[in-house]
């Protein structure tokens, strides 16, 4: 399932993030690349110990915790702390697949990367190129969202970032381990949750809605791993 989640960050939060990232110290993006990815990765990244990165990452995680669409689709169990990258001057990231397991720096915590996320911080008209291109069973998708918007997609997808030929593309990227590992099962639960919410907006609670809600939670109880 690929899902675009609008306005995760407010305009004021986007402005704050840009101001902080403009004065940040950037380093080679290969600090988080595996062997295969390092062969095609050419960008800049905030170091893992960046105070600016940690502060902005906390802001993003707080915003996501309040986002019902994200919580319904992702069913997050553990989230890797958000990282930040920058593409400029023709930089790009060739076709690759994300590492299956990520260890949170400085901790023993390991996260299975069920879902990948990119939160756009630069507006689309602030740079040329820089599309996130994903290839999976749903076909090829090209994504370039408004600042503050996030795209959520299976970490099993082949994906790439096209060269940024003008301007500067700032974004946050990170991963999560879902309580439901299967993308197919998460999609079923998400569709059911959206349908239940839609019914509640149209009619008052009824025995049928209560029953459907029970089915949802019973499926989640059966499939979830915490």
mmCIF file of N, CA and C in Angstrom, residues 1-4 115-116 132-143 151-159 183 187:
data_model
loop_
_atom_site.group_PDB
_atom_site.id
_atom_site.type_symbol
_atom_site.label_atom_id
_atom_site.label_comp_id
_atom_site.label_asym_id
_atom_site.label_seq_id
_atom_site.Cartn_x
_atom_site.Cartn_y
_atom_site.Cartn_z
ATOM 1 N N UNK A 1 0.843 -1.198 0.000
ATOM 2 C CA UNK A 1 0.000 0.000 0.000
ATOM 3 C C UNK A 1 0.879 1.249 0.000
ATOM 4 N N UNK A 2 0.596 2.146 -0.904
ATOM 5 C CA UNK A 2 1.251 3.451 -0.946
ATOM 6 C C UNK A 2 0.212 4.493 -0.569
ATOM 7 N N UNK A 3 0.561 5.358 0.375
ATOM 8 C CA UNK A 3 -0.401 6.341 0.865
ATOM 9 C C UNK A 3 0.269 7.697 1.029
ATOM 10 N N UNK A 4 -0.375 8.720 0.476
ATOM 11 C CA UNK A 4 0.095 10.094 0.652
ATOM 12 C C UNK A 4 -0.703 10.731 1.780
ATOM 13 N N UNK A 115 7.789 -0.433 6.692
ATOM 14 C CA UNK A 115 7.343 0.718 5.916
ATOM 15 C C UNK A 115 8.421 1.786 5.871
ATOM 16 N N UNK A 116 8.538 2.422 4.718
ATOM 17 C CA UNK A 116 9.437 3.560 4.540
ATOM 18 C C UNK A 116 8.611 4.831 4.450
ATOM 19 N N UNK A 132 10.643 11.126 -6.054
ATOM 20 C CA UNK A 132 10.776 9.804 -5.451
ATOM 21 C C UNK A 132 9.997 8.839 -6.342
ATOM 22 N N UNK A 133 10.699 7.907 -6.941
ATOM 23 C CA UNK A 133 10.085 6.966 -7.881
ATOM 24 C C UNK A 133 10.092 5.579 -7.252
ATOM 25 N N UNK A 134 8.910 4.981 -7.125
ATOM 26 C CA UNK A 134 8.771 3.678 -6.491
ATOM 27 C C UNK A 134 8.203 2.664 -7.473
ATOM 28 N N UNK A 135 8.719 1.435 -7.402
ATOM 29 C CA UNK A 135 8.255 0.352 -8.258
ATOM 30 C C UNK A 135 7.857 -0.826 -7.376
ATOM 31 N N UNK A 136 6.610 -1.259 -7.524
ATOM 32 C CA UNK A 136 6.128 -2.381 -6.720
ATOM 33 C C UNK A 136 4.954 -3.011 -7.452
ATOM 34 N N UNK A 137 4.196 -3.843 -6.754
ATOM 35 C CA UNK A 137 3.066 -4.520 -7.372
ATOM 36 C C UNK A 137 2.004 -3.526 -7.820
ATOM 37 N N UNK A 138 2.000 -2.314 -7.241
ATOM 38 C CA UNK A 138 1.028 -1.296 -7.647
ATOM 39 C C UNK A 138 1.521 -0.487 -8.846
ATOM 40 N N UNK A 139 2.650 -0.888 -9.455
ATOM 41 C CA UNK A 139 3.177 -0.199 -10.617
ATOM 42 C C UNK A 139 4.228 0.823 -10.224
ATOM 43 N N UNK A 140 4.562 1.678 -11.185
ATOM 44 C CA UNK A 140 5.549 2.728 -10.941
ATOM 45 C C UNK A 140 4.840 4.008 -10.524
ATOM 46 N N UNK A 141 5.267 4.570 -9.398
ATOM 47 C CA UNK A 141 4.680 5.805 -8.874
ATOM 48 C C UNK A 141 5.772 6.860 -8.749
ATOM 49 N N UNK A 142 5.460 8.067 -9.193
ATOM 50 C CA UNK A 142 6.393 9.185 -9.083
ATOM 51 C C UNK A 142 5.790 10.190 -8.105
ATOM 52 N N UNK A 143 6.537 10.507 -7.053
ATOM 53 C CA UNK A 143 5.993 11.307 -5.959
ATOM 54 C C UNK A 143 6.855 12.543 -5.727
ATOM 55 N N UNK A 151 4.789 10.640 2.360
ATOM 56 C CA UNK A 151 4.386 9.444 1.620
ATOM 57 C C UNK A 151 4.854 8.227 2.405
ATOM 58 N N UNK A 152 3.953 7.257 2.539
ATOM 59 C CA UNK A 152 4.177 6.019 3.281
ATOM 60 C C UNK A 152 4.098 4.878 2.279
ATOM 61 N N UNK A 153 5.107 3.999 2.252
ATOM 62 C CA UNK A 153 5.093 2.927 1.256
ATOM 63 C C UNK A 153 5.889 1.726 1.769
ATOM 64 N N UNK A 154 5.634 0.535 1.228
ATOM 65 C CA UNK A 154 6.325 -0.659 1.701
ATOM 66 C C UNK A 154 7.840 -0.548 1.494
ATOM 67 N N UNK A 155 8.595 -0.906 2.516
ATOM 68 C CA UNK A 155 10.052 -0.844 2.414
ATOM 69 C C UNK A 155 10.594 -1.899 1.454
ATOM 70 N N UNK A 156 9.749 -2.827 1.043
ATOM 71 C CA UNK A 156 10.157 -3.845 0.064
ATOM 72 C C UNK A 156 10.215 -3.285 -1.360
ATOM 73 N N UNK A 157 9.746 -2.062 -1.548
ATOM 74 C CA UNK A 157 9.675 -1.473 -2.891
ATOM 75 C C UNK A 157 11.060 -1.058 -3.390
ATOM 76 N N UNK A 158 11.313 -1.315 -4.665
ATOM 77 C CA UNK A 158 12.457 -0.689 -5.322
ATOM 78 C C UNK A 158 12.133 0.791 -5.496
ATOM 79 N N UNK A 159 13.083 1.663 -5.184
ATOM 80 C CA UNK A 159 12.804 3.088 -5.329
ATOM 81 C C UNK A 159 14.093 3.856 -5.595
ATOM 82 N N UNK A 183 1.879 -6.430 4.571
ATOM 83 C CA UNK A 183 1.296 -5.272 3.893
ATOM 84 C C UNK A 183 -0.143 -5.558 3.475
ATOM 85 N N UNK A 187 -3.414 -3.487 4.763
ATOM 86 C CA UNK A 187 -4.325 -2.855 3.802
ATOM 87 C C UNK A 187 -5.775 -3.219 4.109
#
